JSON list of N, CA and C in Angstrom, two decimals:
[
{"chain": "A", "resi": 1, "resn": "UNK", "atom": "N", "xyz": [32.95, 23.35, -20.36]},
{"chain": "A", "resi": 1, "resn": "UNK", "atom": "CA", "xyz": [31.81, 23.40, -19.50]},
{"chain": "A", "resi": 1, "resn": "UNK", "atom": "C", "xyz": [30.73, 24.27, -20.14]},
{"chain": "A", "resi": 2, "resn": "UNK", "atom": "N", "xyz": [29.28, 23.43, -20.06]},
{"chain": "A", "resi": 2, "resn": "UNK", "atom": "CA", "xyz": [28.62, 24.39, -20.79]},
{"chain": "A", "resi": 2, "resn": "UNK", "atom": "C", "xyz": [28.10, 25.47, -19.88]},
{"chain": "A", "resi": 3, "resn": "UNK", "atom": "N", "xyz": [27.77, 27.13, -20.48]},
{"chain": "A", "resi": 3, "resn": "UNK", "atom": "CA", "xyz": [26.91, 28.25, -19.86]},
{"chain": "A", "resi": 3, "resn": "UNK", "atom": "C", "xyz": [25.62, 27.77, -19.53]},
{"chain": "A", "resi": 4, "resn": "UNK", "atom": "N", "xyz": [25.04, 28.26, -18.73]},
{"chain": "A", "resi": 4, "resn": "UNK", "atom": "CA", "xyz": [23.85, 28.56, -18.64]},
{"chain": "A", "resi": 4, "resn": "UNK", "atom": "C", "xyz": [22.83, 29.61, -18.23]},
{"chain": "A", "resi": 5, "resn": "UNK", "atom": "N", "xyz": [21.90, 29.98, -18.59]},
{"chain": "A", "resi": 5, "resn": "UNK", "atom": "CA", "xyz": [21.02, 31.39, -19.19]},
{"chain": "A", "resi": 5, "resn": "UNK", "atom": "C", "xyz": [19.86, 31.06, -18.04]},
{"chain": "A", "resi": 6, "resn": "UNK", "atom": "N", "xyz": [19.68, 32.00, -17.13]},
{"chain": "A", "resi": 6, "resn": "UNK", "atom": "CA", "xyz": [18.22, 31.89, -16.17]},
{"chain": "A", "resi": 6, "resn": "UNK", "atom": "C", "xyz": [17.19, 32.30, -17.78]},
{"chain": "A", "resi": 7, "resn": "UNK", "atom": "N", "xyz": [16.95, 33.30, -18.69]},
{"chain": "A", "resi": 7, "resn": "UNK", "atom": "CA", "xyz": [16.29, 33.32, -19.62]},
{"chain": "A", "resi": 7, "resn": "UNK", "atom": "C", "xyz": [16.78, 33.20, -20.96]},
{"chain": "A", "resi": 8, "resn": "UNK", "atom": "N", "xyz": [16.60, 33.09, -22.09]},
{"chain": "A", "resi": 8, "resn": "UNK", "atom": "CA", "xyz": [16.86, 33.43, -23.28]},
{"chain": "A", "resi": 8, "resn": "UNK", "atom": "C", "xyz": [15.50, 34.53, -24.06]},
{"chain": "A", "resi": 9, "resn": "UNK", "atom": "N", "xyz": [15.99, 35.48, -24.37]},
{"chain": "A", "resi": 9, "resn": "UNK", "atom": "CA", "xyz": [14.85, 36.18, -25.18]},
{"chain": "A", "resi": 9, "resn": "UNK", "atom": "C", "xyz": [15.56, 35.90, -26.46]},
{"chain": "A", "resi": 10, "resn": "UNK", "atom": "N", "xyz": [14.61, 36.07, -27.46]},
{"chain": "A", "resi": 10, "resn": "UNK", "atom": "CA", "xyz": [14.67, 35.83, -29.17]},
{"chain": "A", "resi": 10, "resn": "UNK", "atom": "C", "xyz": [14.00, 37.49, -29.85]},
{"chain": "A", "resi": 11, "resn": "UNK", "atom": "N", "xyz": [15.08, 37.55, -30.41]},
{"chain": "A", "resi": 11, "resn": "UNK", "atom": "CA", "xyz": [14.46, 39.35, -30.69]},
{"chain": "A", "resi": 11, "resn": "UNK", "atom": "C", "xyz": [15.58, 40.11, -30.29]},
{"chain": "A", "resi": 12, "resn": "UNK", "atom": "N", "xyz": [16.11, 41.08, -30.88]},
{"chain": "A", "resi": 12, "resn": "UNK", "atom": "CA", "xyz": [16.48, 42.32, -30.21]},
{"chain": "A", "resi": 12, "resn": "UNK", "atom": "C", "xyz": [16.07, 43.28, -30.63]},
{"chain": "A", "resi": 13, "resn": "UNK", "atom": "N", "xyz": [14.82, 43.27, -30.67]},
{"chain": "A", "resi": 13, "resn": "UNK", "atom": "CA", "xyz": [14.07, 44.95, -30.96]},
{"chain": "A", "resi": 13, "resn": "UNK", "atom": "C", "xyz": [14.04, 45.73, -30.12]},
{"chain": "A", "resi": 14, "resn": "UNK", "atom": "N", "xyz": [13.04, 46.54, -30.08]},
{"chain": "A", "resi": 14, "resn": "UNK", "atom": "CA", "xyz": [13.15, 47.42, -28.92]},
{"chain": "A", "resi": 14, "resn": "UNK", "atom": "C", "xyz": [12.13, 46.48, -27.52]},
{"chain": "A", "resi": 15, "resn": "UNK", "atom": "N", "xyz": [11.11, 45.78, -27.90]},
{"chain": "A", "resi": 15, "resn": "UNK", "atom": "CA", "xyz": [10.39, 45.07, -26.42]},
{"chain": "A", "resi": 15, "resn": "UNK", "atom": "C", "xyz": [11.93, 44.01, -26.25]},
{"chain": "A", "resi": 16, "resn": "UNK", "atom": "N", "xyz": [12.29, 43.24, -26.84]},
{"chain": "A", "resi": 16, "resn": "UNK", "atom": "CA", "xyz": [13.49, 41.87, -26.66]},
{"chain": "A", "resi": 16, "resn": "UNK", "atom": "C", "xyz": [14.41, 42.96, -25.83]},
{"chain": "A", "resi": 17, "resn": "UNK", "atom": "N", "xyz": [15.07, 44.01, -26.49]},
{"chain": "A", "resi": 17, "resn": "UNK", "atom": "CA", "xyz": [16.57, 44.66, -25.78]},
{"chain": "A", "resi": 17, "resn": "UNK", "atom": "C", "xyz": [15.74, 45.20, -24.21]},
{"chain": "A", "resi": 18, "resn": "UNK", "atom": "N", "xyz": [14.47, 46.06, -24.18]},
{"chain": "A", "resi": 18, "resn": "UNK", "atom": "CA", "xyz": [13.80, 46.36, -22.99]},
{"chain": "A", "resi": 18, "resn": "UNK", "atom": "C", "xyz": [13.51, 45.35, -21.87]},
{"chain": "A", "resi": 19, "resn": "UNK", "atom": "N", "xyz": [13.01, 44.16, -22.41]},
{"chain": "A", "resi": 19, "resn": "UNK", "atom": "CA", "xyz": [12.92, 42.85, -22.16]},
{"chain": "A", "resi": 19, "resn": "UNK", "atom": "C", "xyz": [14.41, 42.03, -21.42]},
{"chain": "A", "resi": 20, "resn": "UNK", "atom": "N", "xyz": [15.09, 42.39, -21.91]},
{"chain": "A", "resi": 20, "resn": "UNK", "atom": "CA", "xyz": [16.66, 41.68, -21.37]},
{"chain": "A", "resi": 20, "resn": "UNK", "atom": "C", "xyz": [17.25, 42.79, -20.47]},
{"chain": "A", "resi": 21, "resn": "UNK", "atom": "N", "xyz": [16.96, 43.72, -20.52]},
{"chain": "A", "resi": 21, "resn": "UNK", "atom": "CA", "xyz": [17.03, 44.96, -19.71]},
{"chain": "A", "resi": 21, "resn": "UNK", "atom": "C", "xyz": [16.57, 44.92, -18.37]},
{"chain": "A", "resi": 22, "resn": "UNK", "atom": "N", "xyz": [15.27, 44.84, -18.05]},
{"chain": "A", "resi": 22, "resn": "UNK", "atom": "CA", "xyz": [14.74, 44.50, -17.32]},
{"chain": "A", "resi": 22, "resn": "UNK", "atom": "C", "xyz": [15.02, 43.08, -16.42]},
{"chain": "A", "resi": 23, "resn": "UNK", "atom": "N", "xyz": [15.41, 42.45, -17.06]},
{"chain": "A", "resi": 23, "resn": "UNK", "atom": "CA", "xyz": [15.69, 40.73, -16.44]},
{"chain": "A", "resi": 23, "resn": "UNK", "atom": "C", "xyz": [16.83, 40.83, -15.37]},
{"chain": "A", "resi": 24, "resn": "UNK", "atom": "N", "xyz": [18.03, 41.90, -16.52]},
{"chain": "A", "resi": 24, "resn": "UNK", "atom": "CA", "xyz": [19.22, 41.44, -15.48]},
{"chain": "A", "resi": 24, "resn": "UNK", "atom": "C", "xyz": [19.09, 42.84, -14.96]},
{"chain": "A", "resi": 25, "resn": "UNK", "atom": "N", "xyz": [18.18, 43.75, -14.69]},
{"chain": "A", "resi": 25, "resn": "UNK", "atom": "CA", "xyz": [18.05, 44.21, -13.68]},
{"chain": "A", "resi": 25, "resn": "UNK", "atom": "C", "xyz": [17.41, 43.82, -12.32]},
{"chain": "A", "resi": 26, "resn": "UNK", "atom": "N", "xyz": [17.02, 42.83, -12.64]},
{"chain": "A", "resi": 26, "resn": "UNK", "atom": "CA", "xyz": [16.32, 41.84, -11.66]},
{"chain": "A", "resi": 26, "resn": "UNK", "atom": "C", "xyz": [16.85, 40.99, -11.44]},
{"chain": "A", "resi": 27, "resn": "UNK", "atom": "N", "xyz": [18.05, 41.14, -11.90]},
{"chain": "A", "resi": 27, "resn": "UNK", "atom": "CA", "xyz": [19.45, 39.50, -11.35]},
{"chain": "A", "resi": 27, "resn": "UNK", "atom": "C", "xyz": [19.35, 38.00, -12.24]},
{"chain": "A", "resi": 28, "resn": "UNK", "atom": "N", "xyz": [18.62, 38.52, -12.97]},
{"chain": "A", "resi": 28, "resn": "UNK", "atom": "CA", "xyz": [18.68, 37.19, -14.31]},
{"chain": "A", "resi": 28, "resn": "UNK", "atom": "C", "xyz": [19.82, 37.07, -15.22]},
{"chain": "A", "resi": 29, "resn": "UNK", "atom": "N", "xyz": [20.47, 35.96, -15.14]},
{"chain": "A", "resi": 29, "resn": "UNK", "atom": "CA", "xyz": [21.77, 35.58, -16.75]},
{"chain": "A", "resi": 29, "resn": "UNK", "atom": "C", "xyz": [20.20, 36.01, -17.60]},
{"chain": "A", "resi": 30, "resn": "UNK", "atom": "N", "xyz": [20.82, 36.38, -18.41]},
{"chain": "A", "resi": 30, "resn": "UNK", "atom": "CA", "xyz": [19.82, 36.63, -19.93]},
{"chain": "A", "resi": 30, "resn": "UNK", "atom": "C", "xyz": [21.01, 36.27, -21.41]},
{"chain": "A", "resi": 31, "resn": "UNK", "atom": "N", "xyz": [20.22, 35.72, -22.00]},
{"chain": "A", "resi": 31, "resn": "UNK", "atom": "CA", "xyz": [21.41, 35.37, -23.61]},
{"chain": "A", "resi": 31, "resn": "UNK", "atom": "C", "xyz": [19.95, 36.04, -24.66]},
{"chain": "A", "resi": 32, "resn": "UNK", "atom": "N", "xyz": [20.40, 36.82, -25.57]},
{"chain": "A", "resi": 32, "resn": "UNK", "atom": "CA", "xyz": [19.76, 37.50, -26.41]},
{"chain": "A", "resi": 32, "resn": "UNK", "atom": "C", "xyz": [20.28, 37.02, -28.15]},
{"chain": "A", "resi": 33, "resn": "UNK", "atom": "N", "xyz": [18.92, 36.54, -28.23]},
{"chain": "A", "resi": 33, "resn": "UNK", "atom": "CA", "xyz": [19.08, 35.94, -30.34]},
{"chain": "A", "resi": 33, "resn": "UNK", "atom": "C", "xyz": [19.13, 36.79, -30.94]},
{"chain": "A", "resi": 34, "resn": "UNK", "atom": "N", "xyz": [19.54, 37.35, -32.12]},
{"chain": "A", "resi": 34, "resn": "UNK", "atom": "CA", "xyz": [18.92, 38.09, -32.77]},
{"chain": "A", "resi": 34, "resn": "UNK", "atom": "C", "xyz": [19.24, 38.23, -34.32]},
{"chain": "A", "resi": 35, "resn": "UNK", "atom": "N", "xyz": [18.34, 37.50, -35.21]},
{"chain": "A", "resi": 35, "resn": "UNK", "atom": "CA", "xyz": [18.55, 36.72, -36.23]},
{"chain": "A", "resi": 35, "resn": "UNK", "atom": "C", "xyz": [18.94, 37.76, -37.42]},
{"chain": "A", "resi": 36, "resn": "UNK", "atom": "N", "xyz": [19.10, 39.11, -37.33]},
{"chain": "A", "resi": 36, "resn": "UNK", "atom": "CA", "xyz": [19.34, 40.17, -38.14]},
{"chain": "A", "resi": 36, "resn": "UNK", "atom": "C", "xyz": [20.65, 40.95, -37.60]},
{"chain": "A", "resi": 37, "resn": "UNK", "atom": "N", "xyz": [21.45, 41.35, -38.67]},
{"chain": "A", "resi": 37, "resn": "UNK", "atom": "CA", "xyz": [22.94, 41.95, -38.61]},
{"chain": "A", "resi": 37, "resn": "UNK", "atom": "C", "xyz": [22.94, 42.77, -37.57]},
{"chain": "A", "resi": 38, "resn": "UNK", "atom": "N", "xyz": [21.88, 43.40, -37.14]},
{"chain": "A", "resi": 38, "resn": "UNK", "atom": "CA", "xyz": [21.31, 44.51, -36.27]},
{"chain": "A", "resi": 38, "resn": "UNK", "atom": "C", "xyz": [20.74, 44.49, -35.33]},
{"chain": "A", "resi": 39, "resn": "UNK", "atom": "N", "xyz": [20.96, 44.94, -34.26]},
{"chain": "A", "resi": 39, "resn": "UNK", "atom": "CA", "xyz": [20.09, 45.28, -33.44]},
{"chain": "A", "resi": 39, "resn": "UNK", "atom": "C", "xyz": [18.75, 46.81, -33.23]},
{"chain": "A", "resi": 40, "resn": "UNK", "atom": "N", "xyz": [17.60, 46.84, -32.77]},
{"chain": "A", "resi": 40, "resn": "UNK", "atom": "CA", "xyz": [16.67, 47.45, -33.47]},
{"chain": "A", "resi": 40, "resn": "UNK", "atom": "C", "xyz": [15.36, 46.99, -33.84]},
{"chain": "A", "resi": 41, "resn": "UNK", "atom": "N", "xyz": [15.37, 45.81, -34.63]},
{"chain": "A", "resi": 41, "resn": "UNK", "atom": "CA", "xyz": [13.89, 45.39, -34.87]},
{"chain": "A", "resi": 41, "resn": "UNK", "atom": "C", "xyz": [13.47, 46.30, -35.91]},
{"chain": "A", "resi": 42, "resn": "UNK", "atom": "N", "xyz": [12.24, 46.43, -36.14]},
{"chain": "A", "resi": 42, "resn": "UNK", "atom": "CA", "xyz": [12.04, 47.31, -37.20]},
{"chain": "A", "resi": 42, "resn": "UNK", "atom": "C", "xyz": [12.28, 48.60, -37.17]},
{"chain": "A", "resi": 43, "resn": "UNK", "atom": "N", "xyz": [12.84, 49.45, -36.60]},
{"chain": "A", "resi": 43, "resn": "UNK", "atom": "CA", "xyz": [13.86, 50.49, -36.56]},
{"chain": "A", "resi": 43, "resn": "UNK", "atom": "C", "xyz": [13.95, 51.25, -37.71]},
{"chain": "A", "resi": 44, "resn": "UNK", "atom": "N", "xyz": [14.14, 51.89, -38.55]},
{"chain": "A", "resi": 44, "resn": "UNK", "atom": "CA", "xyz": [14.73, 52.10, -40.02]},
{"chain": "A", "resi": 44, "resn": "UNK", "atom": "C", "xyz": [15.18, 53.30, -40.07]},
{"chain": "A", "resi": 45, "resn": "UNK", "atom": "N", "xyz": [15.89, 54.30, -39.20]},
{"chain": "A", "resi": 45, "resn": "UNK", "atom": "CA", "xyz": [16.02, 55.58, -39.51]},
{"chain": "A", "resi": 45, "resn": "UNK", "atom": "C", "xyz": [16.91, 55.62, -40.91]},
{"chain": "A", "resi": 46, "resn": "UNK", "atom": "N", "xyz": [16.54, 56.89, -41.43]},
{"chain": "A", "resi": 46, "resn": "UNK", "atom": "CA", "xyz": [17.34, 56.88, -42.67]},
{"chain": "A", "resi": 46, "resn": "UNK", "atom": "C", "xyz": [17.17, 58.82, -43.08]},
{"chain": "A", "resi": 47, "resn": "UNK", "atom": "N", "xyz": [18.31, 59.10, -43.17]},
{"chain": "A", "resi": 47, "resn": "UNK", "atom": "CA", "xyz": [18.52, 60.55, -44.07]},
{"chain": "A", "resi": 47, "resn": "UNK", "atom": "C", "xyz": [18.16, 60.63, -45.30]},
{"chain": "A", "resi": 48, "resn": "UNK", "atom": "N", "xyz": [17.83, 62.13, -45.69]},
{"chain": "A", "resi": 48, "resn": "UNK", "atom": "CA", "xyz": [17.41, 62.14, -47.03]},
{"chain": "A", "resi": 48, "resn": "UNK", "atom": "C", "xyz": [18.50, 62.95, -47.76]},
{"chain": "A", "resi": 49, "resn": "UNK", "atom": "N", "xyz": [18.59, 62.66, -49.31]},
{"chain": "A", "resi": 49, "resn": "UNK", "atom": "CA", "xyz": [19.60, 63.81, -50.05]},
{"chain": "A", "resi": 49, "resn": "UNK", "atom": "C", "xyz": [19.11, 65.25, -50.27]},
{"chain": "A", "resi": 50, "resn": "UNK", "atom": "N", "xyz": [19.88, 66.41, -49.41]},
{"chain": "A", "resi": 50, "resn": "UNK", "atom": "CA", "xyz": [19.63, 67.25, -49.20]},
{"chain": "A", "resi": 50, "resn": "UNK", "atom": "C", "xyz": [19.23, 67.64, -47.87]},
{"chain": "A", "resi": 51, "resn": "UNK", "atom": "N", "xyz": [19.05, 66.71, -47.23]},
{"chain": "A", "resi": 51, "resn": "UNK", "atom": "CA", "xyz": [18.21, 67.14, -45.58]},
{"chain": "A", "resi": 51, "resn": "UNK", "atom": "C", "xyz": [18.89, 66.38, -44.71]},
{"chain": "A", "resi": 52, "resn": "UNK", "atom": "N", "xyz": [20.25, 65.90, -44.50]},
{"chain": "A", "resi": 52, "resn": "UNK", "atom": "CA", "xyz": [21.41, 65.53, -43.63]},
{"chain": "A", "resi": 52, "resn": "UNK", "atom": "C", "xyz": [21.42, 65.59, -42.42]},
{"chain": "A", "resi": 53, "resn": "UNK", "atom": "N", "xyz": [20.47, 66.91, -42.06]},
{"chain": "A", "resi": 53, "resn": "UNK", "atom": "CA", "xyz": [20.27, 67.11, -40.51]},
{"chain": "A", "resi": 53, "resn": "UNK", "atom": "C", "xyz": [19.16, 66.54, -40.04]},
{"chain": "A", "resi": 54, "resn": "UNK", "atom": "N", "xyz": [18.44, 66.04, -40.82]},
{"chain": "A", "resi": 54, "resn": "UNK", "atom": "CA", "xyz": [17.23, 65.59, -40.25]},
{"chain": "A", "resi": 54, "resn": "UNK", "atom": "C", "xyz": [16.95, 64.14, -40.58]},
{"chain": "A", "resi": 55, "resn": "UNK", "atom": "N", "xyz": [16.90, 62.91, -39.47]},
{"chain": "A", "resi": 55, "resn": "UNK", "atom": "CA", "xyz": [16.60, 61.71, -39.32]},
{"chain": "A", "resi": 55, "resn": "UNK", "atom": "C", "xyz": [14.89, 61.57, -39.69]},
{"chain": "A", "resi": 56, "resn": "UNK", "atom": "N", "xyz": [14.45, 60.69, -40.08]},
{"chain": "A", "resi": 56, "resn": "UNK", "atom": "CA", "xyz": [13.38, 60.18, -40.15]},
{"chain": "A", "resi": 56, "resn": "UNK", "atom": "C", "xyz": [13.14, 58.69, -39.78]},
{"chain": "A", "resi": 57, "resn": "UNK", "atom": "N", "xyz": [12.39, 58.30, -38.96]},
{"chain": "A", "resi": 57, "resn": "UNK", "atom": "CA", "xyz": [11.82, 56.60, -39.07]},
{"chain": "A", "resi": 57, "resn": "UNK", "atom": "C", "xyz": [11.20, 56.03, -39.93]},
{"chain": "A", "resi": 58, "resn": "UNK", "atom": "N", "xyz": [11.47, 55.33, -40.47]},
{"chain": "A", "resi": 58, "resn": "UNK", "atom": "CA", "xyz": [11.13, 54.06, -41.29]},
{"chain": "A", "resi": 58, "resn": "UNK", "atom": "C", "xyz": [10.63, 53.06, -40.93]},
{"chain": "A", "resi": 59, "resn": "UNK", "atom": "N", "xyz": [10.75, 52.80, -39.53]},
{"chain": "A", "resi": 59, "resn": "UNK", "atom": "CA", "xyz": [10.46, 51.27, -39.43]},
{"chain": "A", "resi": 59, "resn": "UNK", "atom": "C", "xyz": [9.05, 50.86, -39.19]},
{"chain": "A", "resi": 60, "resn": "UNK", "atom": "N", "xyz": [8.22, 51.67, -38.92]},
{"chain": "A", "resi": 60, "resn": "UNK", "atom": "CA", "xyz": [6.74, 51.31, -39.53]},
{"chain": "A", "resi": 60, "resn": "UNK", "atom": "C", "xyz": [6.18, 51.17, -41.11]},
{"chain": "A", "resi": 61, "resn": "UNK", "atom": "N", "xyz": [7.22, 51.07, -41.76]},
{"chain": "A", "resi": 61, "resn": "UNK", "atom": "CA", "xyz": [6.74, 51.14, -43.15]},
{"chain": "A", "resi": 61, "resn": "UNK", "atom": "C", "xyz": [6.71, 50.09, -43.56]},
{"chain": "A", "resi": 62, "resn": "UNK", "atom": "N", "xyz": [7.34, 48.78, -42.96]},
{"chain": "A", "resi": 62, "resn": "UNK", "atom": "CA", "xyz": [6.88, 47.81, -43.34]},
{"chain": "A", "resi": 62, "resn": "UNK", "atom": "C", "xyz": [5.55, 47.16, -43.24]},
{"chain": "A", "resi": 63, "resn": "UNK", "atom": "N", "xyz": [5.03, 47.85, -42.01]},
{"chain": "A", "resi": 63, "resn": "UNK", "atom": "CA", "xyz": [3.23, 47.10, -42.34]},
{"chain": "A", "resi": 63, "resn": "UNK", "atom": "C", "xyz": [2.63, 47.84, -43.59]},
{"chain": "A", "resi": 64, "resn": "UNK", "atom": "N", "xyz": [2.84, 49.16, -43.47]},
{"chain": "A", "resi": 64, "resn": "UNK", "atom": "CA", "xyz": [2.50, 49.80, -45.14]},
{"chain": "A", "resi": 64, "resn": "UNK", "atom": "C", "xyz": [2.75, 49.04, -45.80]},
{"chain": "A", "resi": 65, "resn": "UNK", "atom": "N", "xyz": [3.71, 48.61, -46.47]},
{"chain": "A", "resi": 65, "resn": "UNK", "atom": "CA", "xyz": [4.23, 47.91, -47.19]},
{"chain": "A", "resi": 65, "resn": "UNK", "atom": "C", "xyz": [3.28, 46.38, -47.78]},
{"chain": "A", "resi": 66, "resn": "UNK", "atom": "N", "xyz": [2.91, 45.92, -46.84]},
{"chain": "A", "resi": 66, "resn": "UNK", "atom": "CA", "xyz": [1.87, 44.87, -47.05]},
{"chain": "A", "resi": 66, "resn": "UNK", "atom": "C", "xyz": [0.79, 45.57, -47.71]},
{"chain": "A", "resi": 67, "resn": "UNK", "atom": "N", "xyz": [0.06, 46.54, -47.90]},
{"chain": "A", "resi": 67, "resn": "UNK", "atom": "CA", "xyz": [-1.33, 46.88, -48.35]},
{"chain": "A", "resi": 67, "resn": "UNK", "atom": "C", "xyz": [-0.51, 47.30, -49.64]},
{"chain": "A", "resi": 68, "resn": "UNK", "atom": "N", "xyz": [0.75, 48.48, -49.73]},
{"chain": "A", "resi": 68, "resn": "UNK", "atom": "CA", "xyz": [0.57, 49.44, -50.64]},
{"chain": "A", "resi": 68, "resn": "UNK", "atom": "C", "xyz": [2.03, 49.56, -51.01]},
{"chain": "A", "resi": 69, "resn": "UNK", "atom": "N", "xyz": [3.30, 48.21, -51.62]},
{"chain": "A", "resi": 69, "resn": "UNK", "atom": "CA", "xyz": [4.57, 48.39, -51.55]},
{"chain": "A", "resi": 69, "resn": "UNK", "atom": "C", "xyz": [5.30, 49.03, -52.23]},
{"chain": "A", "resi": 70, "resn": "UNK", "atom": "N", "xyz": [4.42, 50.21, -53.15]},
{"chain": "A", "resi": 70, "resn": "UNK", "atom": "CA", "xyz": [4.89, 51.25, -54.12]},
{"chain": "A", "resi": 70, "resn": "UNK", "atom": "C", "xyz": [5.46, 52.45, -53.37]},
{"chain": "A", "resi": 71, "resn": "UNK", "atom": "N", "xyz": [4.85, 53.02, -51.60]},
{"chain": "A", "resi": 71, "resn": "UNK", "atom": "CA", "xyz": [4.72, 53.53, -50.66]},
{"chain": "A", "resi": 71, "resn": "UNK", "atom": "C", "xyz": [6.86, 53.16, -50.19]},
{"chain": "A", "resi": 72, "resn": "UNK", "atom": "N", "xyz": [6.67, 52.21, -49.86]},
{"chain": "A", "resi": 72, "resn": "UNK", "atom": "CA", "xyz": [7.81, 52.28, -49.55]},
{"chain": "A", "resi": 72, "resn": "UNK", "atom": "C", "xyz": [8.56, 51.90, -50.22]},
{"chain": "A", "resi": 73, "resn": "UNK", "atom": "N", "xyz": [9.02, 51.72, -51.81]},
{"chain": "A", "resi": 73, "resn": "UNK", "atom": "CA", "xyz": [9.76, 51.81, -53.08]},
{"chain": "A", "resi": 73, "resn": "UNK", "atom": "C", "xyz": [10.39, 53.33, -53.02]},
{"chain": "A", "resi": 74, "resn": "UNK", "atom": "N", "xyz": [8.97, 54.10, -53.20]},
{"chain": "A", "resi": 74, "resn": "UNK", "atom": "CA", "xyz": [9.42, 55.89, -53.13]},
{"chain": "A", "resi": 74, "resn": "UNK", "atom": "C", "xyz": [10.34, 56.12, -52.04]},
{"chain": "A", "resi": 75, "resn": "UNK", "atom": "N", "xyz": [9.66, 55.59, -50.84]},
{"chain": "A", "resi": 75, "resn": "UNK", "atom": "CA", "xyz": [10.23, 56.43, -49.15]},
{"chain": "A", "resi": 75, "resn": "UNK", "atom": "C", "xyz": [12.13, 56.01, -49.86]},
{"chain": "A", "resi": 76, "resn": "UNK", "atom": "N", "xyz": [12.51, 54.48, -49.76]},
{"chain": "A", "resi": 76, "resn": "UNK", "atom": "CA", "xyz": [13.80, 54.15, -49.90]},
{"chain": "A", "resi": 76, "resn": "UNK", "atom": "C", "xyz": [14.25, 54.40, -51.18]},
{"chain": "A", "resi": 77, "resn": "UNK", "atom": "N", "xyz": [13.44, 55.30, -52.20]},
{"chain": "A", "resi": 77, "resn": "UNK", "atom": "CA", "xyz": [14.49, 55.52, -53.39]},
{"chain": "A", "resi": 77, "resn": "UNK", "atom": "C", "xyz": [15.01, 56.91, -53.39]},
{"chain": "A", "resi": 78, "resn": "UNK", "atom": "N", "xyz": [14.22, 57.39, -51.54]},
{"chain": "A", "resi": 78, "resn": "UNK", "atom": "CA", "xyz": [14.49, 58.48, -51.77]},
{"chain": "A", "resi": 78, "resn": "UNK", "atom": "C", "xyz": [15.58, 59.14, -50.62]},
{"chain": "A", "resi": 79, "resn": "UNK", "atom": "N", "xyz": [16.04, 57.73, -49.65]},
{"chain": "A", "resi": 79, "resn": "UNK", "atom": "CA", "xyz": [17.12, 58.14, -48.51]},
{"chain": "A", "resi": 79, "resn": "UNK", "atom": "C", "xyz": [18.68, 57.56, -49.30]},
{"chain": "A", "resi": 80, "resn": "UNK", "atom": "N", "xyz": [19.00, 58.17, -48.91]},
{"chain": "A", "resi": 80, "resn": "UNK", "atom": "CA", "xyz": [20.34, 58.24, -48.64]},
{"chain": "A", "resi": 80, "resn": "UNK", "atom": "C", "xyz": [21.13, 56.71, -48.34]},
{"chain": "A", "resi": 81, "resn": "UNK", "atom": "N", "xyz": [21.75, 56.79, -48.92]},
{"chain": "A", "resi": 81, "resn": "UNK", "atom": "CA", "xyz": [22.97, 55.31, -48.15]},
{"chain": "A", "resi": 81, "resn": "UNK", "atom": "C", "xyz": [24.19, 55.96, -48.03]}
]
């Protein structure tokens, strides 16, 4: 038998997960896509070597990235995995 979804959102960033949040708080089935390993959206926190205690965001660096992608070459050659 097939399911069925009062919505589908596409996204699980932060508006898509807020977005599906909101729905079935309002009594909606909701089914959520989300075409990346992750949930987040552009998200990117990342540690640096030497500074362990301290998180930084990343995930605006991808519009940088369009004008100036040397900008974020440095930022990620310089966190941590």
């Amino acid at each position: 038998m097939a399911r069925t979804q009062d919505v589908v959102v596409v996204g699980a960033g932060f508006s898509g997960i807020v977005a599906a949040r909101d729905l079935i708080e309002r009594g909606h089935s909701v089914l959520v896509f989300e075409g990346d390993a992750r949930v987040g959206g552009r998200t990117y926190p990342q540690t640096f070597k030497g500074q362990e205690h301290l998180t930084v965001e990343l995930g605006a660096v991808g519009l940088v990235a369009l004008s100036n992608p040397t900008i974020v070459e440095k930022l990620l050659g310089m966190a941590s995995r």
